[in-house]
C-alpha positions as CSV (number, residue, x, y, z in Angstrom):
1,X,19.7,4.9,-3.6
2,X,20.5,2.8,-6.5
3,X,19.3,4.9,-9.4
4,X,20.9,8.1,-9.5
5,X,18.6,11.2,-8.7
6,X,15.3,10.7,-10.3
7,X,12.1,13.2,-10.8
8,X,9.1,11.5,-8.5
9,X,5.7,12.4,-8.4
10,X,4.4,11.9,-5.2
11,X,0.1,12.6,-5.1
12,X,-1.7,12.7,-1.5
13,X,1.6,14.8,-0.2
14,X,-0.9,16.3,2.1
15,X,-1.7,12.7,3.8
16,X,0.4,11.2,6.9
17,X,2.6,8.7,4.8
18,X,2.9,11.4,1.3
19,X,4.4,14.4,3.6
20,X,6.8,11.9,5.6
21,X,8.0,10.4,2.0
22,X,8.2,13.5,0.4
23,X,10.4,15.3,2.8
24,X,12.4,12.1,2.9
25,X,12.9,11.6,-0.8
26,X,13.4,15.5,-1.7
27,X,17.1,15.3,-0.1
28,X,17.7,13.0,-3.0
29,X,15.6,13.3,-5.6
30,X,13.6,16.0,-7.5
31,X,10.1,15.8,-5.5
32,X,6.9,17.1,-7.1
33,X,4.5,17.3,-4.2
34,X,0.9,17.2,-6.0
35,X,-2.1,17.3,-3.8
36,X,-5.1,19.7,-3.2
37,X,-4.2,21.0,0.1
38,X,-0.3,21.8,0.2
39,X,1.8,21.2,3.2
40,X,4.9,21.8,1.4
41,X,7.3,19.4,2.1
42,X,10.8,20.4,2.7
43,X,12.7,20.9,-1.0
44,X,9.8,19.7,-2.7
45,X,8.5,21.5,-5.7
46,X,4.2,22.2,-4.9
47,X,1.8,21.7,-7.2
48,X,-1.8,22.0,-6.1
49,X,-3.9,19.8,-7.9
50,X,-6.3,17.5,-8.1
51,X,-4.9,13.7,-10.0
52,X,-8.6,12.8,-11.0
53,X,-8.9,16.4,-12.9
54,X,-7.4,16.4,-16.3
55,X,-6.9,20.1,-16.4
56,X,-4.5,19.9,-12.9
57,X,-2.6,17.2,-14.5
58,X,-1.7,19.5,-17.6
59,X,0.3,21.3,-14.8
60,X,2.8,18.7,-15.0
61,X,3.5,19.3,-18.5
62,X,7.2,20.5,-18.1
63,X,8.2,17.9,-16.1
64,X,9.8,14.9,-17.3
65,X,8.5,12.8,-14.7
66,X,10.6,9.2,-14.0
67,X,8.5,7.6,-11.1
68,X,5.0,8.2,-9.8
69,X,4.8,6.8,-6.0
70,X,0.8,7.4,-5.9
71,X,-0.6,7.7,-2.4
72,X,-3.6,9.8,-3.1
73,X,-6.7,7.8,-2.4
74,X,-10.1,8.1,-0.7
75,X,-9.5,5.7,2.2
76,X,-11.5,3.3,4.1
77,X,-14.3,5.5,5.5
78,X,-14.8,6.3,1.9
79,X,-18.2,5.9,0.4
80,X,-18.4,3.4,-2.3
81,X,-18.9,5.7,-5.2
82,X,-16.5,8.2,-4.1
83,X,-13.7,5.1,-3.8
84,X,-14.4,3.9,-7.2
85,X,-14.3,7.6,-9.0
86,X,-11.2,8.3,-6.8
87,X,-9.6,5.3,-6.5
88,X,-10.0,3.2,-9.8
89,X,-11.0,5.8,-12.5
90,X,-9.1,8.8,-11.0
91,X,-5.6,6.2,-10.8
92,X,-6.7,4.8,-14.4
93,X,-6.6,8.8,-15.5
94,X,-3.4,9.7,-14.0
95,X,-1.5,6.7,-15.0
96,X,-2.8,7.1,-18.8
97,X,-1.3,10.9,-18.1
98,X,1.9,9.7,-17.4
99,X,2.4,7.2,-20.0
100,X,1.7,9.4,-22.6
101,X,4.5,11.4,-20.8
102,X,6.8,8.4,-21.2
103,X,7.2,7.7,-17.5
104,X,8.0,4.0,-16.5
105,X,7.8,3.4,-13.4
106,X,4.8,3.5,-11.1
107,X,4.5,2.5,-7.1
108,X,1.1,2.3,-6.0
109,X,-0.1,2.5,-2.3
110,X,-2.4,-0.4,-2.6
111,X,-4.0,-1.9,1.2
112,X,-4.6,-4.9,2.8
113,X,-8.1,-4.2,2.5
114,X,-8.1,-5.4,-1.5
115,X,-8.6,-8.7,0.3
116,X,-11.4,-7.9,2.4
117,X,-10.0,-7.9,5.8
118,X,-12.4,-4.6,6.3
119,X,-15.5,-6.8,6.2
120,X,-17.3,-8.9,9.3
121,X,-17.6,-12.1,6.7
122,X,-14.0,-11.9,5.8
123,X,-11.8,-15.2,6.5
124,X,-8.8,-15.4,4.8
125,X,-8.3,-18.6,2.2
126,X,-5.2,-18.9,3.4
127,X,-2.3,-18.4,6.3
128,X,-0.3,-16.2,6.1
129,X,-2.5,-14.4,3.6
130,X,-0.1,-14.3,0.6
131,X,0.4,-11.4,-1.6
132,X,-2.1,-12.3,-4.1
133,X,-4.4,-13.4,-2.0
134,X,-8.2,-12.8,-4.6
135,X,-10.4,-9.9,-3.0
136,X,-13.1,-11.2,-1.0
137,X,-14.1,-7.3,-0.1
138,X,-17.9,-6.2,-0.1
139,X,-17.8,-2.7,1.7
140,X,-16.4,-0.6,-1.6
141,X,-12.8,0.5,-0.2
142,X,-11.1,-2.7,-0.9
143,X,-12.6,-3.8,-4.3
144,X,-11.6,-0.3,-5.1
145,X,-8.1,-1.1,-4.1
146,X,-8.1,-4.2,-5.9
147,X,-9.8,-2.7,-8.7
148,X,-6.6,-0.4,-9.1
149,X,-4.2,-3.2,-8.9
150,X,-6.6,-4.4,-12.0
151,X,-5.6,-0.9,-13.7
152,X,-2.1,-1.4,-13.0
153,X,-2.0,-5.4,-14.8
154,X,-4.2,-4.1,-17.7
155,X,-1.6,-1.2,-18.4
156,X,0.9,-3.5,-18.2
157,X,-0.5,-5.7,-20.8
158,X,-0.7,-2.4,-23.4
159,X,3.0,-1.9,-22.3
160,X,5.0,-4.3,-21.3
161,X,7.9,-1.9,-20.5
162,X,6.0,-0.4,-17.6
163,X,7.3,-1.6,-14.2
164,X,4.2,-1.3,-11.9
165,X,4.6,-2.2,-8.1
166,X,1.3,-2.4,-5.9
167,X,2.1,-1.9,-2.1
168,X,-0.8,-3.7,0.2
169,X,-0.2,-1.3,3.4
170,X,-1.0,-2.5,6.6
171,X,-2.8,0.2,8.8
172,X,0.0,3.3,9.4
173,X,-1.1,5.0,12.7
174,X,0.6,8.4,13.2
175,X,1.8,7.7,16.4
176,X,2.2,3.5,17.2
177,X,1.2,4.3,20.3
178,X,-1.9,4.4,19.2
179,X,-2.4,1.4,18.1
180,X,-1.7,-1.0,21.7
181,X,-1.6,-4.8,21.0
182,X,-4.9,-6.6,21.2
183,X,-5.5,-9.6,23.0
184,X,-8.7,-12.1,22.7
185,X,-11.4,-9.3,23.1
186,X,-10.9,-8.8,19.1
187,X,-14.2,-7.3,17.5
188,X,-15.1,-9.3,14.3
189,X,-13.3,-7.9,11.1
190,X,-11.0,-6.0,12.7
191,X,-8.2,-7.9,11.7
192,X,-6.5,-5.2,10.4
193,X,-5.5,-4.0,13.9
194,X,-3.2,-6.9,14.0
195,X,-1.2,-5.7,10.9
196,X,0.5,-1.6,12.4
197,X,3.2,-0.8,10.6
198,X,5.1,2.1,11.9
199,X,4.8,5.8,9.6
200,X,9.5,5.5,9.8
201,X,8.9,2.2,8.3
202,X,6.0,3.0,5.8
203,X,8.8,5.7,4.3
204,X,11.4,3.4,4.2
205,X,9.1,0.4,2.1
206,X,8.1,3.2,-0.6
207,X,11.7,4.8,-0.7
208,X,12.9,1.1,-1.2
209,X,10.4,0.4,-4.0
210,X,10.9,3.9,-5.4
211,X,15.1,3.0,-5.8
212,X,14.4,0.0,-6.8
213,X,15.6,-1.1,-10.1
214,X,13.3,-0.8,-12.9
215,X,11.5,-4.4,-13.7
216,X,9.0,-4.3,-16.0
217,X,6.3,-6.0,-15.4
218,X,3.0,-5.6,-12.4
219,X,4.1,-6.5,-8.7
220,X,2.1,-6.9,-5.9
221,X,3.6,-7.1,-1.9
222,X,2.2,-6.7,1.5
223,X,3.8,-4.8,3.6
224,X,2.9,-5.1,6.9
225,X,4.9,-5.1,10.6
226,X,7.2,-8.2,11.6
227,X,5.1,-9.2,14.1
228,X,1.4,-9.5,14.7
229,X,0.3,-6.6,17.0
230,X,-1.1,-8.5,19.8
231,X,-0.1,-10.2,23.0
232,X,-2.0,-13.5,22.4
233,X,-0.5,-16.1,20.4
234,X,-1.6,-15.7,16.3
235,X,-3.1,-18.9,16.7
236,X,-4.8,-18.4,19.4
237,X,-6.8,-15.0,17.9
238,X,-7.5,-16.9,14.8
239,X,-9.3,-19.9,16.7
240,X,-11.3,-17.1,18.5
241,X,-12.6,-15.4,14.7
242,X,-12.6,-18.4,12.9
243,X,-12.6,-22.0,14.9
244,X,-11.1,-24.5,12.8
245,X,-12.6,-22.9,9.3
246,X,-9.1,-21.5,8.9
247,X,-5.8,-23.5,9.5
248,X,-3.7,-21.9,11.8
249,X,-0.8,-24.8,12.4
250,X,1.8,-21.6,10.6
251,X,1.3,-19.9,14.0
252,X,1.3,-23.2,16.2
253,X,5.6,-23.9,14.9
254,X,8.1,-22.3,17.6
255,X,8.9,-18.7,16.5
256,X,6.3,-18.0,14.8
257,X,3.8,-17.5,17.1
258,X,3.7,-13.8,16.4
259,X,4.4,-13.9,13.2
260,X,2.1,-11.5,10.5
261,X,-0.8,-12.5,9.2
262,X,0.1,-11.3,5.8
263,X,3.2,-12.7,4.4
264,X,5.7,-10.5,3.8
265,X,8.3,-12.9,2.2
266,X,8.4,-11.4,-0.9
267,X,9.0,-7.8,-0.5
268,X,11.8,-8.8,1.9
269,X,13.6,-10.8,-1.0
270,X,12.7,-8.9,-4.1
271,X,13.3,-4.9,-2.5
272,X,15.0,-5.7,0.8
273,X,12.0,-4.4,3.3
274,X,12.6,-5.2,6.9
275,X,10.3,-3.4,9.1
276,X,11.8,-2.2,11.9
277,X,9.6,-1.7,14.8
278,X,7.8,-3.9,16.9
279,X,5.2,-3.8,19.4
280,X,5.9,-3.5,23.0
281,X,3.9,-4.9,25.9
């Protein structure tokens, strides 16, 4: 990468995504794996702990910690109040922690849920849905989501010299396979299904925005695959969920009929993220 080796927290090291990325970056980088059930990742150093307990984070204490790449989360089976304790106070915690330990530089595994794609009402404002498209959420996962991006710009405010970027994920499936391409028999809010991302590409986006160069500021990018994960025509799905409430003409230009739903523009041009794979049918 660009910036030398580097001492990165990783939190939810025990999840799909956090073991992948940890035994990825550890080849580099110093890798503190901190999560409440260990898998030990290859080269990693382990520390069991919990980022929403103050008394776990003191275990960090003689580390001089550069980046946090925080992937611990309750996730979208959550309850609501579990979401927000996790989620929104327990980031708020950690990230207070690691200021006061003079660290920097924070990535953040926000979701494409923090827009409300979970719900049956959602219908996105706009196509492609762009980065900062407002939360529209009303189950609890993806208002906590957004609630954290919240966290991250009200940091930023106290410190200006923090660089803070918020990752709205696509849905990561272990195995791509298991996500086949939908066609027209799409179940209301279930638009996420069109947005896989595979787990080789998931490492790759957070290795990218963990060597990125440090730019203060809060940034918030989707990242989801290159192309929609269905075999019908974008346009043609939308029309189905949506009529003519949404407008669809993006999806109706040659070459872009299977083009995401989420806009992925910016991450391509500000840290270089192509995903790679793309599904088959």
């Amino acid at each position: 990468g660009g910036q030398g080796m580097a001492t990165i927290l990783i939190t939810g090291t025990s999840g799909l995504i956090g073991n992948a990325l940890a035994n990825h970056l550890a080849s580099q980088h110093t890798v503190i794996a901190f999560t409440r059930n260990p898998k030990n990742p290859n080269g990693a150093i382990n520390i069991t702990g919990d980022f929403t307990k103050s008394e776990d984070l003191k275990k960090l204490n003689d580390y001089q910690i550069d980046l946090l790449v925080h992937l611990g989360a309750i996730t979208g089976t959550g309850f609501e109040t579990d979401c927000f304790r996790t989620n929104v106070l327990g980031t708020h915690q950690l990230l207070r922690y690691l200021i006061d330990q003079k660290c920097k530089k924070f990535v953040l595994a926000s979701s494409i849920a923090a827009t409300g794609t979970l719900c049956k009402s959602f219908q996105p404002l706009k196509l492609p849905i762009p980065d900062d498209h407002p939360c529209l959420d009303e189950k609890g996962y993806g208002m906590s989501k957004y609630m954290m991006e919240e966290v991250t710009k009200y940091h930023s405010r106290q410190d200006k010299n923090l660089d803070f970027i918020n990752i709205r994920l696509g849905s990561v499936p272990a195995d791509t396979r298991m996500s086949p391409p939908i066609g027209l028999d799409i179940p209301e809010g279930s638009i996420t299904r069109l947005t896989v991302l595979s787990l080789n590409d998931a490492v790759n986006c957070f290795t990218l925005a963990s060597e990125a160069k440090y730019q203060p500021g809060v940034r918030i990018m989707n990242a989801v695959g290159s192309k929609s994960n269905t075999k019908e025509p974008v346009a043609n799905i939308i029309k189905k969920l949506y009529g003519t409430a949404v407008d669809f003409s993006y999806y109706e230009q040659k070459g872009k009929e299977y083009d995401p739903i989420f806009d992925i523009t910016k991450i391509k041009n500000e840290l270089g993220f192509i995903p790679k794979w793309k599904p088959e049918f």
